[in-house]
Coordinates of C-alpha atoms in Angstrom, one line a residue:
Chain A
X1 CA -73.5 -10.8 168.6
X2 CA -77.1 -11.7 169.1
X3 CA -77.2 -14.7 167.1
X4 CA -77.6 -18.4 168.6
X5 CA -74.5 -20.3 169.1
X6 CA -75.5 -23.7 167.9
X7 CA -73.3 -27.0 167.5
X8 CA -72.9 -26.7 163.4
X9 CA -71.3 -23.4 164.2
X10 CA -68.9 -24.2 166.5
X11 CA -65.6 -25.1 166.5
X12 CA -64.3 -27.9 168.2
X13 CA -60.1 -29.0 169.6
X14 CA -60.6 -31.3 167.0
X15 CA -60.5 -28.7 164.4
X16 CA -56.6 -27.7 165.5
X17 CA -55.8 -30.6 163.3
X18 CA -56.5 -28.4 160.2
X19 CA -54.0 -25.9 161.2
X20 CA -51.1 -28.7 160.8
X21 CA -51.3 -28.6 156.9
X22 CA -50.5 -24.5 157.2
X23 CA -47.8 -25.0 159.8
X24 CA -45.6 -27.4 157.4
X25 CA -46.3 -25.7 154.6
X26 CA -45.7 -22.2 155.5
X27 CA -42.7 -22.8 157.6
X28 CA -40.9 -23.0 153.9
X29 CA -37.3 -22.9 155.5
X30 CA -38.0 -26.0 157.0
X31 CA -38.0 -27.9 154.3
X32 CA -36.3 -25.8 151.6
X33 CA -33.1 -28.3 151.1
X34 CA -32.0 -31.2 149.5
X35 CA -31.0 -33.3 152.0
X36 CA -32.3 -36.4 152.9
X37 CA -33.5 -37.4 149.6
X38 CA -35.2 -40.5 148.6
X39 CA -34.2 -42.1 145.1
X40 CA -32.8 -39.2 144.1
X41 CA -35.9 -36.9 145.2
X42 CA -34.8 -33.8 147.3
X43 CA -36.5 -32.9 150.2
X44 CA -38.0 -30.0 149.1
X45 CA -40.3 -32.1 146.0
X46 CA -41.1 -35.5 148.1
X47 CA -41.9 -33.8 151.6
X48 CA -44.3 -31.5 149.6
X49 CA -45.5 -34.2 147.7
X50 CA -46.3 -36.2 150.7
X51 CA -48.4 -33.7 152.5
X52 CA -50.6 -33.9 149.8
X53 CA -52.2 -37.5 150.9
X54 CA -51.2 -36.4 154.8
X55 CA -53.7 -32.9 154.4
X56 CA -56.3 -35.1 153.2
X57 CA -56.4 -37.7 156.1
X58 CA -55.9 -35.1 158.5
X59 CA -59.6 -34.0 157.8
X60 CA -61.0 -37.4 157.6
X61 CA -60.8 -37.4 161.6
X62 CA -62.7 -33.9 161.9
X63 CA -65.3 -35.0 158.8
X64 CA -66.2 -38.1 161.7
X65 CA -65.9 -36.3 164.7
X66 CA -68.6 -33.4 163.0
X67 CA -71.2 -36.3 161.6
X68 CA -70.9 -38.1 165.2
X69 CA -71.7 -35.1 167.3
X70 CA -74.8 -34.1 165.3
X71 CA -75.7 -37.2 164.8
X72 CA -75.0 -37.3 160.9
X73 CA -76.3 -33.9 160.9
X74 CA -74.1 -30.9 161.4
Chain B
X1 CA -48.6 -32.2 110.2
X2 CA -48.9 -34.9 112.7
X3 CA -51.3 -37.1 111.0
X4 CA -51.8 -39.7 113.7
X5 CA -51.7 -37.4 116.3
X6 CA -54.1 -34.8 114.7
X7 CA -56.6 -37.8 113.9
X8 CA -56.6 -39.1 117.4
X9 CA -57.0 -35.6 118.8
X10 CA -59.6 -34.7 116.5
X11 CA -61.7 -37.9 117.5
X12 CA -61.4 -37.3 120.8
X13 CA -62.8 -33.6 120.7
X14 CA -65.3 -34.6 118.8
X15 CA -66.8 -37.5 121.1
X16 CA -66.8 -34.2 123.9
X17 CA -68.8 -32.5 121.4
X18 CA -71.2 -34.7 121.2
X19 CA -71.2 -35.6 124.7
X20 CA -71.8 -31.3 125.8
X21 CA -75.3 -31.7 123.5
X22 CA -76.2 -35.0 125.1
X23 CA -75.7 -33.4 128.4
X24 CA -78.9 -31.3 128.1
X25 CA -81.0 -34.2 128.7
X26 CA -78.8 -35.4 131.4
X27 CA -81.0 -35.3 134.7
X28 CA -83.4 -33.2 132.4
X29 CA -84.7 -30.2 134.2
X30 CA -86.1 -26.9 133.1
X31 CA -83.6 -25.3 131.4
X32 CA -85.4 -21.9 131.3
X33 CA -85.1 -21.7 135.3
X34 CA -81.4 -20.0 136.3
X35 CA -80.5 -22.6 139.0
X36 CA -81.2 -25.0 136.3
X37 CA -79.0 -23.8 133.6
X38 CA -76.6 -22.1 135.8
X39 CA -76.2 -24.6 138.5
X40 CA -77.1 -28.1 137.2
X41 CA -80.6 -27.9 139.5
X42 CA -78.0 -28.2 142.7
X43 CA -78.2 -31.7 142.1
X44 CA -74.7 -32.7 141.5
X45 CA -73.6 -35.5 144.3
X46 CA -70.2 -36.4 145.4
X47 CA -69.4 -38.2 142.7
X48 CA -69.9 -35.6 140.1
X49 CA -68.6 -32.8 142.3
X50 CA -65.6 -34.7 142.5
X51 CA -65.4 -34.5 138.7
X52 CA -66.7 -31.2 137.8
X53 CA -64.3 -29.2 140.8
X54 CA -61.4 -31.1 139.6
X55 CA -62.1 -29.8 135.9
X56 CA -62.7 -26.7 137.0
X57 CA -59.6 -25.5 139.5
X58 CA -57.1 -27.7 137.8
X59 CA -57.4 -26.2 134.5
X60 CA -55.4 -26.6 131.3
X61 CA -53.4 -23.2 131.8
X62 CA -52.6 -24.7 135.1
X63 CA -51.0 -27.9 133.8
X64 CA -49.3 -26.0 131.0
X65 CA -48.5 -22.6 132.9
X66 CA -46.9 -24.6 136.4
X67 CA -44.5 -27.1 134.1
X68 CA -43.3 -24.3 132.5
X69 CA -42.5 -22.1 135.8
X70 CA -40.8 -25.1 137.0
X71 CA -38.7 -25.1 133.6
X72 CA -38.2 -21.6 133.5
X73 CA -38.1 -20.6 137.3
X74 CA -37.2 -23.8 138.7
X75 CA -38.3 -24.3 142.4
X76 CA -40.9 -21.6 142.7
X77 CA -43.2 -23.2 140.5
X78 CA -43.6 -26.2 143.1
X79 CA -45.8 -23.2 145.0
X80 CA -48.9 -24.9 143.3
X81 CA -48.5 -27.9 145.7
X82 CA -48.4 -25.9 149.1
X83 CA -51.1 -23.9 147.4
X84 CA -53.7 -26.8 146.7
X85 CA -52.8 -28.6 149.9
X86 CA -54.0 -25.3 151.7
X87 CA -56.7 -25.0 149.8
X88 CA -58.5 -28.2 151.2
X89 CA -58.7 -27.2 154.7
X90 CA -60.7 -23.7 154.1
X91 CA -63.0 -25.8 151.5
X92 CA -63.9 -27.7 154.3
X93 CA -64.1 -25.5 157.2
X94 CA -65.6 -22.4 155.3
X95 CA -67.7 -23.1 152.3
X96 CA -70.1 -25.7 153.9
X97 CA -71.4 -22.9 155.7
X98 CA -72.1 -20.7 152.2
X99 CA -73.8 -23.9 150.6
X100 CA -76.4 -24.3 152.9
X101 CA -77.1 -20.5 153.4
X102 CA -77.2 -19.9 149.2
X103 CA -79.6 -23.1 149.6
X104 CA -81.8 -21.8 152.5
X105 CA -81.7 -18.5 150.4
X106 CA -81.6 -19.5 146.6
X107 CA -78.6 -17.7 145.9
X108 CA -77.1 -18.4 143.0
X109 CA -73.4 -16.5 143.2
X110 CA -71.7 -14.8 146.4
X111 CA -72.4 -11.3 145.3
X112 CA -76.4 -12.4 146.1
X113 CA -75.3 -13.6 149.6
X114 CA -73.6 -10.8 150.4
X115 CA -76.5 -8.8 149.1
X116 CA -78.8 -10.7 151.2
X117 CA -76.6 -10.6 154.6
X118 CA -75.4 -6.8 154.5
X119 CA -78.8 -5.6 152.5
X120 CA -75.9 -3.1 150.8
X121 CA -76.6 -3.6 146.9
X122 CA -74.0 -1.4 146.4
X123 CA -71.6 -3.9 147.8
X124 CA -73.2 -6.6 146.4
X125 CA -72.2 -5.0 142.9
X126 CA -68.9 -4.7 144.1
X127 CA -68.3 -7.9 144.5
X128 CA -69.7 -9.3 141.5
X129 CA -68.2 -6.7 139.3
X130 CA -64.7 -8.0 140.8
X131 CA -65.9 -11.5 140.0
X132 CA -66.5 -11.0 136.3
X133 CA -63.2 -9.0 135.7
X134 CA -61.0 -11.2 137.6
X135 CA -62.9 -14.3 135.6
X136 CA -62.6 -12.8 132.0
X137 CA -58.8 -12.8 131.6
X138 CA -58.6 -16.3 133.4
X139 CA -60.8 -17.6 130.3
X140 CA -58.8 -16.0 128.0
X141 CA -55.8 -17.9 129.6
X142 CA -57.7 -21.5 128.8
X143 CA -57.1 -20.3 125.5
X144 CA -53.8 -20.1 125.4
X145 CA -53.4 -23.9 126.6
X146 CA -55.5 -24.9 123.7
X147 CA -53.8 -22.8 121.4
X148 CA -50.2 -24.3 122.4
X149 CA -51.3 -27.4 121.7
X150 CA -53.1 -26.6 118.3
X151 CA -49.6 -25.7 117.1
X152 CA -47.8 -28.0 118.4
X153 CA -50.0 -30.9 116.3
X154 CA -49.0 -28.4 113.2
X155 CA -52.1 -27.4 112.3
X156 CA -51.4 -23.4 111.3
X157 CA -53.9 -20.1 111.9
X158 CA -56.1 -19.3 114.5
X159 CA -59.7 -20.5 112.7
X160 CA -58.9 -24.0 115.1
X161 CA -59.6 -22.3 118.0
X162 CA -62.5 -20.3 116.5
X163 CA -64.1 -23.9 115.8
X164 CA -63.2 -25.2 118.9
X165 CA -64.3 -22.2 120.9
X166 CA -67.5 -22.0 118.8
X167 CA -68.5 -25.4 119.6
X168 CA -68.0 -24.9 123.3
X169 CA -70.0 -21.6 123.4
X170 CA -72.7 -23.7 121.4
X171 CA -73.3 -26.3 123.8
X172 CA -72.3 -24.1 126.9
X173 CA -75.7 -22.3 125.5
X174 CA -77.7 -25.1 125.2
X175 CA -77.0 -27.4 127.9
X176 CA -75.5 -24.9 130.6
X177 CA -73.6 -26.3 133.7
X178 CA -74.6 -29.8 132.7
X179 CA -72.0 -29.6 130.0
X180 CA -68.6 -29.3 131.6
X181 CA -70.0 -31.6 134.2
X182 CA -70.3 -34.6 131.8
X183 CA -67.0 -33.1 130.0
X184 CA -65.3 -32.8 133.1
X185 CA -65.8 -37.2 133.3
X186 CA -63.5 -37.4 129.9
X187 CA -61.0 -34.8 131.0
X188 CA -60.3 -36.3 134.0
X189 CA -59.6 -39.5 132.7
X190 CA -57.8 -38.2 129.7
X191 CA -55.8 -36.3 132.1
X192 CA -55.2 -39.2 134.7
X193 CA -54.1 -41.6 131.6
X194 CA -51.6 -39.1 130.7
X195 CA -50.1 -38.1 134.0
X196 CA -49.4 -42.0 134.5
X197 CA -48.1 -42.4 131.3
X198 CA -46.0 -39.1 131.8
X199 CA -44.6 -40.2 135.0
X200 CA -43.7 -43.6 134.2
X201 CA -42.6 -43.4 130.3
X202 CA -40.4 -40.4 130.2
X203 CA -38.5 -40.7 133.4
X204 CA -37.5 -44.5 132.0
X205 CA -36.2 -42.7 129.0
X206 CA -34.0 -39.8 131.3
X207 CA -32.5 -42.4 133.3
X208 CA -34.5 -42.4 136.4
X209 CA -35.6 -39.9 138.8
X210 CA -32.4 -39.6 140.0
X211 CA -30.8 -38.5 136.9
X212 CA -33.7 -35.8 135.9
X213 CA -33.0 -33.9 139.6
X214 CA -29.5 -34.1 139.1
X215 CA -29.6 -32.7 135.3
X216 CA -31.3 -29.6 136.7
X217 CA -29.1 -26.7 137.9
X218 CA -28.3 -25.9 141.5
X219 CA -30.1 -22.5 141.4
X220 CA -33.5 -23.7 140.1
X221 CA -33.5 -26.9 142.3
X222 CA -34.4 -25.1 145.7
X223 CA -36.0 -22.1 146.6
X224 CA -32.6 -19.1 147.3
X225 CA -32.6 -19.3 151.3
X226 CA -33.6 -16.6 153.6
X227 CA -31.1 -14.2 155.3
X228 CA -32.0 -12.3 158.4
X229 CA -32.3 -9.1 156.6
X230 CA -34.3 -10.7 153.8
X231 CA -36.7 -13.2 153.5
X232 CA -36.4 -13.4 149.6
X233 CA -37.6 -16.3 147.8
X234 CA -38.9 -18.2 150.7
X235 CA -41.3 -15.6 152.0
X236 CA -42.6 -14.9 148.4
X237 CA -43.3 -18.7 147.9
X238 CA -45.3 -19.2 151.2
X239 CA -47.3 -16.1 150.4
X240 CA -47.9 -17.3 147.1
X241 CA -49.3 -20.2 148.8
X242 CA -51.5 -19.2 151.0
X243 CA -52.7 -15.9 149.0
X244 CA -53.8 -18.3 146.2
X245 CA -55.5 -20.7 148.7
X246 CA -57.6 -18.4 150.3
X247 CA -58.5 -16.6 146.9
X248 CA -59.5 -19.7 144.8
X249 CA -63.1 -20.8 146.0
X250 CA -63.7 -16.5 146.2
X251 CA -63.3 -17.1 142.3
X252 CA -66.5 -16.9 140.5
X253 CA -66.4 -20.3 138.9
X254 CA -65.6 -22.3 141.9
X255 CA -68.4 -20.9 143.7
X256 CA -70.5 -22.0 141.3
X257 CA -69.0 -25.5 141.4
X258 CA -69.7 -25.6 145.0
X259 CA -73.3 -24.0 144.8
X260 CA -74.1 -26.9 142.2
X261 CA -73.8 -29.7 144.9
X262 CA -76.5 -31.6 146.4
X263 CA -75.7 -30.9 150.1
X264 CA -73.4 -28.7 152.2
X265 CA -71.6 -32.9 152.9
X266 CA -70.8 -33.3 149.1
X267 CA -68.4 -30.5 149.5
X268 CA -66.8 -31.7 153.0
X269 CA -66.6 -35.1 151.1
X270 CA -64.9 -33.8 148.6
X271 CA -62.3 -31.8 150.5
X272 CA -60.9 -35.2 151.5
X273 CA -61.4 -36.7 148.2
X274 CA -60.6 -33.8 145.8
X275 CA -56.4 -33.7 146.9
X276 CA -56.3 -36.6 144.5
X277 CA -55.8 -33.9 142.0
X278 CA -52.9 -32.2 143.7
X279 CA -51.0 -35.3 143.2
X280 CA -51.6 -35.1 139.6
X281 CA -51.2 -31.7 139.6
X282 CA -47.7 -32.0 141.7
X283 CA -46.3 -34.8 139.3
X284 CA -47.3 -32.1 136.3
X285 CA -45.1 -29.8 137.6
X286 CA -42.1 -32.3 138.0
X287 CA -42.4 -32.6 133.9
X288 CA -41.7 -29.0 133.6
X289 CA -38.2 -30.9 135.0
X290 CA -38.3 -33.7 132.9
X291 CA -38.2 -31.1 130.4
X292 CA -35.0 -29.8 131.1
X293 CA -33.4 -33.2 131.6
X294 CA -34.6 -33.9 128.0
X295 CA -33.0 -31.2 126.6
X296 CA -36.4 -30.0 124.6
X297 CA -34.9 -26.4 124.3
X298 CA -31.9 -27.6 122.4
X299 CA -33.7 -29.4 119.8
X300 CA -34.6 -27.7 116.3
X301 CA -37.8 -29.1 115.9
X302 CA -39.2 -27.4 118.9
X303 CA -37.3 -24.1 118.2
X304 CA -40.4 -22.0 116.8
X305 CA -42.8 -23.4 119.3
X306 CA -40.4 -21.9 121.7
X307 CA -40.2 -19.0 120.0
X308 CA -44.0 -18.0 119.6
X309 CA -45.0 -19.7 123.2
X310 CA -41.9 -19.4 125.2
X311 CA -41.8 -21.7 128.3
X312 CA -45.4 -23.1 128.2
X313 CA -43.9 -24.9 124.7
X314 CA -42.0 -27.1 127.2
X315 CA -44.8 -29.8 127.9
X316 CA -46.2 -29.9 124.6
X317 CA -42.3 -30.4 123.2
X318 CA -41.8 -32.8 125.8
X319 CA -44.9 -35.1 124.9
X320 CA -44.0 -34.9 120.8
X321 CA -40.3 -36.0 122.0
X322 CA -41.7 -38.6 124.3
X323 CA -44.6 -40.3 123.3
X324 CA -45.6 -42.2 120.2
X325 CA -48.0 -40.1 117.7
X326 CA -51.1 -41.8 118.6
X327 CA -50.6 -41.0 122.4
X328 CA -49.5 -37.1 121.6
X329 CA -53.1 -37.0 120.3
X330 CA -54.8 -38.2 124.1
X331 CA -52.2 -36.6 125.9
X332 CA -53.0 -33.1 123.8
X333 CA -56.7 -33.8 123.8
X334 CA -56.5 -34.1 127.7
X335 CA -54.8 -30.3 127.6
X336 CA -57.4 -29.3 125.0
X337 CA -60.8 -30.8 126.8
X338 CA -59.0 -29.5 129.8
X339 CA -59.8 -26.2 128.3
X340 CA -63.1 -26.6 127.8
X341 CA -64.0 -28.1 131.2
X342 CA -63.3 -24.8 133.0
X343 CA -63.3 -22.3 130.2
X344 CA -67.7 -23.5 130.0
X345 CA -67.7 -23.2 133.8
X346 CA -65.9 -19.7 134.2
X347 CA -68.5 -18.2 131.2
X348 CA -71.5 -19.8 133.2
X349 CA -70.3 -18.3 136.6
X350 CA -69.7 -14.6 135.1
X351 CA -72.9 -14.9 133.3
X352 CA -74.7 -15.9 136.3
X353 CA -72.9 -12.7 138.2
X354 CA -74.4 -10.7 135.4
X355 CA -77.5 -11.6 134.9
X356 CA -78.5 -11.7 138.9
X357 CA -76.2 -8.8 140.4
X358 CA -76.3 -6.3 137.5
X359 CA -79.2 -6.9 135.3
X360 CA -81.7 -8.1 137.9
X361 CA -80.8 -5.7 140.5
X362 CA -80.4 -2.5 138.6
X363 CA -81.8 -3.0 135.1
X364 CA -84.7 -5.0 135.3
X365 CA -86.2 -6.1 138.8
X366 CA -89.0 -7.6 138.1
X367 CA -87.9 -9.7 135.1
X368 CA -89.4 -13.1 134.9
X369 CA -87.2 -16.2 135.5
X370 CA -87.5 -17.5 132.2
X371 CA -85.7 -13.6 130.8
X372 CA -83.4 -14.2 133.9
X373 CA -82.4 -17.9 132.1
X374 CA -82.4 -16.5 128.9
X375 CA -79.8 -13.2 129.6
X376 CA -77.8 -15.5 131.3
X377 CA -77.2 -17.8 128.0
X378 CA -76.6 -14.6 126.2
X379 CA -74.0 -13.3 128.6
X380 CA -72.3 -16.3 128.0
X381 CA -71.7 -16.0 124.7
X382 CA -70.9 -12.4 124.9
X383 CA -68.1 -13.3 127.8
X384 CA -66.4 -16.2 125.5
X385 CA -66.7 -13.4 122.5
X386 CA -64.7 -11.5 124.9
X387 CA -61.8 -13.9 125.9
X388 CA -61.3 -14.6 122.2
X389 CA -61.1 -11.4 121.4
X390 CA -58.5 -11.1 124.3
X391 CA -56.6 -13.8 122.7
X392 CA -56.8 -13.1 119.1
X393 CA -56.7 -9.2 118.7
X394 CA -54.0 -8.2 121.9
X395 CA -50.6 -9.7 123.1
X396 CA -51.1 -13.0 124.8
X397 CA -49.1 -11.1 127.7
X398 CA -52.3 -9.0 128.3
X399 CA -53.9 -11.9 129.7
X400 CA -51.7 -13.5 131.8
X401 CA -51.0 -10.3 133.2
X402 CA -54.6 -9.2 134.0
X403 CA -54.9 -12.7 135.2
X404 CA -52.4 -12.0 137.9
X405 CA -54.3 -9.1 138.7
X406 CA -57.0 -11.2 138.7
X407 CA -56.0 -13.0 141.9
X408 CA -55.4 -9.8 143.8
X409 CA -58.8 -8.1 143.0
X410 CA -60.7 -11.5 143.8
X411 CA -59.1 -12.2 147.0
X412 CA -60.7 -8.6 148.2
X413 CA -63.9 -10.1 148.2
X414 CA -62.7 -12.5 151.3
X415 CA -64.1 -10.2 153.9
X416 CA -67.5 -9.3 152.8
X417 CA -68.0 -13.4 151.9
X418 CA -65.7 -15.4 154.0
X419 CA -65.9 -13.2 156.7
X420 CA -69.8 -12.8 156.5
X421 CA -70.6 -16.2 156.8
X422 CA -69.6 -15.9 160.6
X423 CA -70.8 -12.4 161.4
X424 CA -72.2 -9.4 160.0
X425 CA -70.6 -7.5 162.6
X426 CA -68.9 -5.8 160.0
X427 CA -70.4 -2.9 158.4
X428 CA -71.1 -2.8 154.6
X429 CA -69.9 0.4 153.5
X430 CA -66.7 -0.4 155.7
X431 CA -66.2 -3.8 153.9
X432 CA -67.0 -1.6 150.6
X433 CA -64.0 1.1 151.7
X434 CA -61.9 -1.7 152.7
X435 CA -62.8 -3.5 149.2
X436 CA -61.4 -0.2 147.5
X437 CA -58.2 0.0 149.7
X438 CA -57.7 -3.3 148.6
X439 CA -58.0 -3.5 145.1
X440 CA -56.2 0.0 144.8
X441 CA -53.2 -0.7 146.9
X442 CA -53.0 -4.3 145.4
X443 CA -52.8 -2.8 141.9
X444 CA -50.5 -0.2 142.7
X445 CA -47.9 -2.8 144.1
X446 CA -48.4 -4.9 140.7
X447 CA -48.0 -1.4 138.7
X448 CA -44.9 -0.5 140.6
X449 CA -43.7 -4.0 139.4
X450 CA -44.4 -3.5 135.3
X451 CA -47.5 -5.6 136.3
X452 CA -45.0 -8.5 135.1
X453 CA -44.7 -10.2 138.5
X454 CA -46.6 -9.9 141.5
X455 CA -44.0 -10.6 144.5
X456 CA -44.0 -7.0 146.1
X457 CA -41.1 -6.3 148.9
X458 CA -42.6 -5.2 152.5
X459 CA -40.0 -3.7 154.7
X460 CA -41.1 -4.4 158.1
X461 CA -38.3 -3.4 160.9
X462 CA -35.8 -3.3 158.9
X463 CA -36.4 -7.0 157.7
X464 CA -37.3 -7.1 153.8
X465 CA -40.0 -9.7 153.3
X466 CA -41.1 -10.2 149.1
X467 CA -44.7 -11.2 150.0
X468 CA -47.4 -12.1 147.2
X469 CA -49.0 -8.6 146.7
X470 CA -52.7 -10.2 147.0
X471 CA -51.8 -11.0 150.7
X472 CA -50.4 -8.0 151.4
X473 CA -52.8 -6.1 150.1
X474 CA -55.4 -7.8 151.6
X475 CA -54.1 -7.1 154.9
X476 CA -54.7 -3.9 154.3
X477 CA -58.3 -4.1 153.4
X478 CA -59.0 -6.1 156.4
X479 CA -57.7 -3.3 158.9
X480 CA -59.5 -0.3 157.1
X481 CA -62.9 -2.8 157.1
X482 CA -62.3 -3.4 161.0
X483 CA -61.3 -0.1 162.0
X484 CA -64.0 2.1 160.1
X485 CA -66.7 -0.7 161.0
X486 CA -65.8 -0.1 164.6
X487 CA -66.2 3.6 163.7
X488 CA -69.5 2.9 161.7
X489 CA -71.3 0.9 164.1
X490 CA -70.5 3.3 166.6
X491 CA -72.7 5.9 164.9
X492 CA -75.5 3.7 163.5
X493 CA -76.7 0.2 164.7
X494 CA -79.3 -0.6 161.7
X495 CA -78.7 -3.7 160.0
X496 CA -80.8 -5.4 156.9
X497 CA -79.8 -9.2 157.3
X498 CA -81.9 -11.4 155.4
X499 CA -80.3 -14.5 156.8
X500 CA -80.9 -16.2 159.8
X501 CA -78.6 -18.0 161.9
X502 CA -79.8 -21.3 161.5
X503 CA -79.3 -20.9 157.3
X504 CA -76.0 -22.0 157.8
X505 CA -75.8 -24.8 159.3

């Protein structure tokens, strides 16, 4: 590979945050259960629904760090 | 016939039609250029792209089929939630690079990028054909969503479907991508209103969420747990979510949504804000359980609907049973308009592929830009007529089976498109052979299941791991692509890469 590495192409430690949704969602055995339920909603359902906003919130710091490191220009 | 619901439905549909034609004048551009007609001039900002991609990816078929799966098969249907959670880290990380290189080199399709990156027109043709073939049945399925609600309104015959599709074809032809972009705003407002009303009103009628979940049978409430020798439904669930997430943005209609945005930041921001739709989808999935709790299947008024449309009738039946007539009209319009937006974008995306990667590449290499745009407009009509024929002339199960195969096929473009964004080490001929192996093995797995399912049991070291065929065949594809690249690269080092490292930033 002769392509020059530049800042925008580089993966940073903060990008590891993006692995969390994969671990949480692909480990099905962890959340394939009814208890603890919340207001009658089984764990299986509320846990996955909860991960929708959590997944989005995890992107936010990554977004900020990418912008900061590149002076607003990735 | 439900006159009040039908009137509201027709009124909203008429409004959307007017909007579709007016869209031609919105952010006016020269519609005789393909980037204007087929990509809206690459001018859509964060908000428009949010509506456009939301309308594009969360389709009417999804809104009907996901709760139908929950209704019929239970917890498995909820895989749509982890699927849409995993989509966004991938979108955030990879696709801004694609936007940048497409912007720098004037690419309109994924196959354009592959052509530029690997300098191999045969590989580009394979990518383009995969996109076209995978999308056609998807368009047909949007019609299924529309057909179900039209039937639920009590309108007999297929003429209404023809009228709706004729209107769609006309404004897509005149306005291009601007039409679905504008209509998507209305669609999304209708969908959100419907979902919010549904998740408040229906549980209140049914005695709360606890009661809804309590009325779902134990076999449907959770997945069958994995054992030491068989991972069963759990590995099926995980691989379905991951495979679908990897495949989604390889679809031409998703690509069109990405490339029409005005900057790479629009894509990055949308990765953060698009999950709002996933939340709506998660709630919509639960409508399947509400339909169980409401006992719609035992209501004699819906017997014919279930006979004709199977479990896809569950959500329309639930709305008819729970909502006042006028709001049934709103909810059904949401589903029907929800079919128009993706159908329009899908037909535009396949038209772009045909025009750029087959017509201009093979049939008329020196065609004028205006001619290119004209060909794309006509191709978009042909694609829609094809989809209509599909639904009217062939059994509905064909479209469903082909769409299932479409997911297996489109994911085989991942090595060339996604890995190609990061490295040109892979050899184009190796990629082509890997693509062929992936398509053949994936299709064979589906064929062994009579094209009825896509979960194929793989046995490794005595452990049975039921997996989504798209993912298993993609792994074969990757192995072949990498091994053959190592061999081919050792034999010859020539490369024709028209892109530069800085194009990706």
